Amino acid sequence: AQTVTQSQPEMSVQEAETVTLSCTYDTSENNYYLFWYKQPPSRQMILVIRQEAYKQQNATENRFSVNFQKAAKSFSLKISDSQLGDTAMYFCAFMRYNNNDMRFGAGTRLTVKP
Amino acid sequence: EAGVAQSPRYKIIEKRQSVAFWCNPISGHATLYWYQQILGQGPKLLIQFQNNGVVDDSQLPKDRFSAERLKGVDSTLKIQPAKLEDSAVYLCASSSAGGVWENIQYFGAGTRLSVL
């Protein structure tokens, strides 16, 4: 079974600084997808970034980028120039290729301080 | 484009009572999911529909939980009878069946259930 581990229950960062959230996963699959979702206090989960395992290039979306290390089964999220609106729970998630069963980690609560 | 709609936002019931949650996915999305998110944990998939057929309900406690997706659009999740451990946020999500946005799930705001 696939498992996703987020080892940092809580993190904080000063506004405008950079923070990295960690995620590791366990799978025997070769093709899969990895996601980072953001869940603000309002509760609606929002996709931050997606990575396809067959792509070596790390995904980037504006201030958000990932460091995908397939051999190490590591998928960290870097947030640059942190903003107050980035305060939220962040969930790492794994999905096998051609299977929409998404497995989530326990989440990291990020607080951006002014 | 309207997002995934869920109602109610909050529900408080006593144990052994019944409750139902409703979800309307994004228009045109063939796949619909129900997740249970217990406080302090990530969401856990309960059931997945493709149009009006069940794809995966392996993690649905079928002795008390049921779900249906009439006409392949709206969906209802029911708990009967509820237990204290069912207290959680119930999230609905939907995704399109193909194209570049395939596999991206869009979530509703959820229903927070408290069982007393």
CSV table of C-alpha atoms in Angstrom, one decimal:
chain,number,residue,atom,x,y,z
A,1,ALA,CA,0.0,0.0,0.0
A,2,GLN,CA,1.1,3.5,-0.7
A,3,THR,CA,1.8,5.7,2.3
A,4,VAL,CA,2.7,9.4,2.5
A,5,THR,CA,4.6,10.8,5.5
A,6,GLN,CA,4.8,14.5,6.4
A,7,SER,CA,7.3,14.7,9.3
A,8,GLN,CA,6.7,18.4,10.2
A,9,PRO,CA,3.3,18.8,12.0
A,10,GLU,CA,3.8,22.6,12.3
A,11,MET,CA,6.1,25.2,10.8
A,12,SER,CA,6.4,28.9,10.8
A,13,VAL,CA,8.1,31.4,8.6
A,14,GLN,CA,8.5,35.2,8.5
A,15,GLU,CA,6.7,37.1,5.8
A,16,ALA,CA,8.9,37.4,2.6
A,17,GLU,CA,11.2,34.5,3.6
A,18,THR,CA,11.4,31.0,2.1
A,19,VAL,CA,10.2,27.8,3.7
A,20,THR,CA,10.4,24.2,2.7
A,21,LEU,CA,7.9,21.5,3.6
A,22,SER,CA,9.0,17.9,3.6
A,23,CYS,CA,7.1,14.9,2.2
A,24,THR,CA,8.2,11.3,1.7
A,25,TYR,CA,6.2,8.4,0.3
A,26,ASP,CA,6.4,4.7,-0.1
A,27,THR,CA,5.5,2.9,-3.3
A,28,SER,CA,6.6,0.1,-5.6
A,29,GLU,CA,5.0,1.8,-8.6
A,30,ASN,CA,7.1,3.5,-11.3
A,31,ASN,CA,4.4,5.8,-12.7
A,32,TYR,CA,2.5,8.0,-10.4
A,33,TYR,CA,1.5,11.6,-9.6
A,34,LEU,CA,2.4,13.7,-6.6
A,35,PHE,CA,0.5,16.7,-5.4
A,36,TRP,CA,0.6,19.5,-2.8
A,37,TYR,CA,-2.7,20.8,-1.7
A,38,LYS,CA,-3.4,23.8,0.5
A,39,GLN,CA,-6.3,23.9,3.0
A,40,PRO,CA,-6.8,27.4,4.5
A,41,PRO,CA,-8.9,27.9,7.6
A,42,SER,CA,-12.0,28.2,5.4
A,43,ARG,CA,-11.4,24.4,4.7
A,44,GLN,CA,-11.6,24.4,0.9
A,45,MET,CA,-8.7,22.3,-0.4
A,46,ILE,CA,-6.8,24.0,-3.3
A,47,LEU,CA,-4.3,22.4,-5.6
A,48,VAL,CA,-0.9,24.1,-5.3
A,49,ILE,CA,1.3,22.0,-7.6
A,50,ARG,CA,1.4,18.7,-9.4
A,51,GLN,CA,4.4,16.5,-10.4
A,52,GLU,CA,4.3,13.6,-12.8
A,53,ALA,CA,6.9,10.9,-11.7
A,54,TYR,CA,8.1,10.3,-15.3
A,55,LYS,CA,9.2,14.0,-15.6
A,56,GLN,CA,12.6,14.7,-14.3
A,57,GLN,CA,12.1,18.4,-14.3
A,58,ASN,CA,10.8,19.8,-11.0
A,59,ALA,CA,7.4,21.5,-11.3
A,60,THR,CA,7.1,25.2,-10.6
A,61,GLU,CA,4.1,27.5,-10.1
A,62,ASN,CA,5.0,31.1,-9.4
A,63,ARG,CA,6.4,31.2,-5.8
A,64,PHE,CA,5.9,27.5,-5.3
A,65,SER,CA,8.3,24.8,-6.5
A,66,VAL,CA,9.1,21.2,-5.7
A,67,ASN,CA,12.2,19.2,-5.2
A,68,PHE,CA,11.3,15.8,-6.5
A,69,GLN,CA,13.8,13.0,-5.7
A,70,LYS,CA,12.4,9.9,-7.2
A,71,ALA,CA,15.0,7.5,-6.0
A,72,ALA,CA,14.7,8.8,-2.5
A,73,LYS,CA,10.9,9.0,-2.7
A,74,SER,CA,11.0,12.5,-1.5
A,75,PHE,CA,8.8,15.4,-2.6
A,76,SER,CA,9.4,18.7,-0.8
A,77,LEU,CA,7.6,22.0,-1.4
A,78,LYS,CA,9.4,25.3,-1.4
A,79,ILE,CA,7.5,28.5,-0.9
A,80,SER,CA,9.5,31.6,-1.8
A,81,ASP,CA,8.6,35.1,-0.7
A,82,SER,CA,6.1,33.8,1.8
A,83,GLN,CA,2.9,35.8,2.2
A,84,LEU,CA,0.3,36.0,5.0
A,85,GLY,CA,-2.2,34.3,2.7
A,86,ASP,CA,0.0,31.3,2.6
A,87,THR,CA,-1.0,30.4,6.2
A,88,ALA,CA,-2.8,27.1,5.9
A,89,MET,CA,-2.5,23.3,6.3
A,90,TYR,CA,-0.5,21.8,3.5
A,91,PHE,CA,-1.1,18.2,2.4
A,92,CYS,CA,1.2,16.1,0.3
A,93,ALA,CA,-0.7,13.4,-1.8
A,94,PHE,CA,0.2,10.4,-3.9
A,95,MET,CA,-1.8,9.0,-6.8
A,96,ARG,CA,-1.0,5.9,-8.9
A,97,TYR,CA,-1.0,6.3,-12.6
A,98,ASN,CA,-4.5,5.5,-14.1
A,99,ASN,CA,-6.0,5.2,-10.6
A,100,ASN,CA,-7.7,8.2,-9.0
A,101,ASP,CA,-7.3,6.8,-5.4
A,102,MET,CA,-5.3,9.7,-3.8
A,103,ARG,CA,-3.5,9.1,-0.5
A,104,PHE,CA,-2.8,12.0,1.7
A,105,GLY,CA,-0.2,12.7,4.4
A,106,ALA,CA,-1.2,14.0,7.8
A,107,GLY,CA,-0.4,17.6,6.8
A,108,THR,CA,1.8,20.4,7.9
A,109,ARG,CA,0.4,23.5,9.5
A,110,LEU,CA,2.2,26.5,8.1
A,111,THR,CA,2.0,29.9,9.8
A,112,VAL,CA,3.4,33.0,8.1
A,113,LYS,CA,4.2,35.7,10.6
A,114,PRO,CA,4.2,39.4,9.8
B,1,GLU,CA,-16.9,28.3,-13.5
B,2,ALA,CA,-18.7,27.2,-10.4
B,3,GLY,CA,-16.8,25.0,-8.0
B,4,VAL,CA,-17.9,21.9,-6.1
B,5,ALA,CA,-20.9,22.7,-3.9
B,6,GLN,CA,-21.7,21.0,-0.6
B,7,SER,CA,-24.4,21.3,2.0
B,8,PRO,CA,-24.9,21.7,4.8
B,9,ARG,CA,-21.7,23.3,6.1
B,10,TYR,CA,-22.3,22.1,9.6
B,11,LYS,CA,-24.3,19.4,11.2
B,12,ILE,CA,-24.7,18.4,14.8
B,13,ILE,CA,-26.5,15.2,15.7
B,14,GLU,CA,-26.7,12.7,18.5
B,15,LYS,CA,-25.3,9.2,18.2
B,16,ARG,CA,-27.6,6.7,16.6
B,17,GLN,CA,-29.3,9.4,14.5
B,18,SER,CA,-29.1,9.6,10.7
B,19,VAL,CA,-27.6,12.3,8.6
B,20,ALA,CA,-27.2,13.0,4.9
B,21,PHE,CA,-24.7,15.2,3.0
B,22,TRP,CA,-25.2,16.5,-0.5
B,23,CYS,CA,-22.6,17.3,-3.2
B,24,ASN,CA,-22.9,19.0,-6.6
B,25,PRO,CA,-19.7,18.6,-8.6
B,26,ILE,CA,-18.2,20.9,-11.2
B,27,SER,CA,-20.3,20.7,-14.4
B,28,GLY,CA,-19.0,18.1,-16.8
B,29,HIS,CA,-16.9,16.3,-14.2
B,30,ALA,CA,-17.4,12.5,-14.6
B,31,THR,CA,-15.6,11.4,-11.4
B,32,LEU,CA,-16.9,12.3,-7.9
B,33,TYR,CA,-15.2,11.4,-4.6
B,34,TRP,CA,-16.2,11.5,-1.0
B,35,TYR,CA,-13.5,11.8,1.7
B,36,GLN,CA,-13.6,11.7,5.5
B,37,GLN,CA,-11.2,14.1,7.2
B,38,ILE,CA,-10.8,13.5,10.9
B,39,LEU,CA,-9.3,16.3,12.9
B,40,GLY,CA,-5.5,16.4,12.7
B,41,GLN,CA,-5.4,13.9,9.7
B,42,GLY,CA,-5.4,14.0,6.0
B,43,PRO,CA,-8.5,13.2,4.0
B,44,LYS,CA,-9.3,9.5,3.5
B,45,LEU,CA,-11.2,8.3,0.5
B,46,LEU,CA,-14.6,6.7,1.3
B,47,ILE,CA,-16.0,6.2,-2.2
B,48,GLN,CA,-15.4,7.1,-5.8
B,49,PHE,CA,-18.0,7.3,-8.6
B,50,GLN,CA,-17.4,7.4,-12.3
B,51,ASN,CA,-20.6,8.8,-13.8
B,52,ASN,CA,-23.2,7.0,-11.8
B,53,GLY,CA,-21.2,3.8,-11.2
B,54,VAL,CA,-19.1,3.0,-8.1
B,55,VAL,CA,-15.4,2.6,-8.9
B,56,ASP,CA,-14.0,2.1,-5.4
B,57,ASP,CA,-15.8,1.8,-2.1
B,58,SER,CA,-13.3,-0.4,-0.4
B,59,GLN,CA,-12.9,2.1,2.5
B,60,LEU,CA,-16.6,2.8,3.0
B,61,PRO,CA,-18.0,1.3,6.3
B,62,LYS,CA,-20.9,-0.2,4.5
B,63,ASP,CA,-22.8,-1.3,7.6
B,64,ARG,CA,-23.6,2.4,8.3
B,65,PHE,CA,-22.5,4.5,5.3
B,66,SER,CA,-24.1,4.6,1.9
B,67,ALA,CA,-23.8,6.8,-1.1
B,68,GLU,CA,-25.4,7.3,-4.4
B,69,ARG,CA,-25.0,9.5,-7.5
B,70,LEU,CA,-28.2,9.9,-9.2
B,71,LYS,CA,-28.0,10.5,-13.0
B,72,GLY,CA,-24.2,10.8,-12.8
B,73,VAL,CA,-24.4,14.4,-11.4
B,74,ASP,CA,-25.3,15.1,-7.7
B,75,SER,CA,-24.4,12.8,-5.0
B,76,THR,CA,-25.6,12.1,-1.4
B,77,LEU,CA,-23.6,10.4,1.4
B,78,LYS,CA,-25.6,9.0,4.3
B,79,ILE,CA,-24.7,7.8,7.7
B,80,GLN,CA,-27.2,5.6,9.6
B,81,PRO,CA,-26.8,5.2,12.5
B,82,ALA,CA,-24.1,7.7,13.4
B,83,LYS,CA,-21.4,6.9,15.9
B,84,LEU,CA,-19.2,9.2,17.9
B,85,GLU,CA,-16.1,8.3,15.8
B,86,ASP,CA,-17.9,9.6,12.7
B,87,SER,CA,-17.3,13.2,13.8
B,88,ALA,CA,-15.2,14.6,11.0
B,89,VAL,CA,-15.3,16.9,8.0
B,90,TYR,CA,-16.8,15.2,4.9
B,91,LEU,CA,-15.3,16.5,1.7
B,92,CYS,CA,-16.6,16.0,-1.8
B,93,ALA,CA,-14.3,16.4,-4.8
B,94,SER,CA,-14.7,16.0,-8.6
B,95,SER,CA,-12.4,15.5,-11.5
B,96,SER,CA,-12.7,15.4,-15.3
B,97,ALA,CA,-12.3,12.1,-17.1
B,98,GLY,CA,-9.6,13.1,-19.5
B,99,GLY,CA,-7.4,15.8,-21.0
B,100,VAL,CA,-4.6,17.8,-19.5
B,101,TRP,CA,-6.5,18.4,-16.2
B,102,GLU,CA,-7.2,14.7,-15.7
B,103,ASN,CA,-6.4,13.5,-12.2
B,104,ILE,CA,-6.7,16.9,-10.6
B,105,GLN,CA,-9.3,16.8,-8.0
B,106,TYR,CA,-11.3,19.9,-7.1
B,107,PHE,CA,-12.7,20.0,-3.6
B,108,GLY,CA,-15.8,21.5,-2.0
B,109,ALA,CA,-15.7,23.4,1.3
B,110,GLY,CA,-16.9,20.3,3.2
B,111,THR,CA,-19.5,19.5,5.8
B,112,ARG,CA,-18.4,19.4,9.4
B,113,LEU,CA,-20.2,16.7,11.3
B,114,SER,CA,-20.3,16.6,15.1
B,115,VAL,CA,-21.8,13.5,16.7
B,116,LEU,CA,-22.7,14.0,20.4
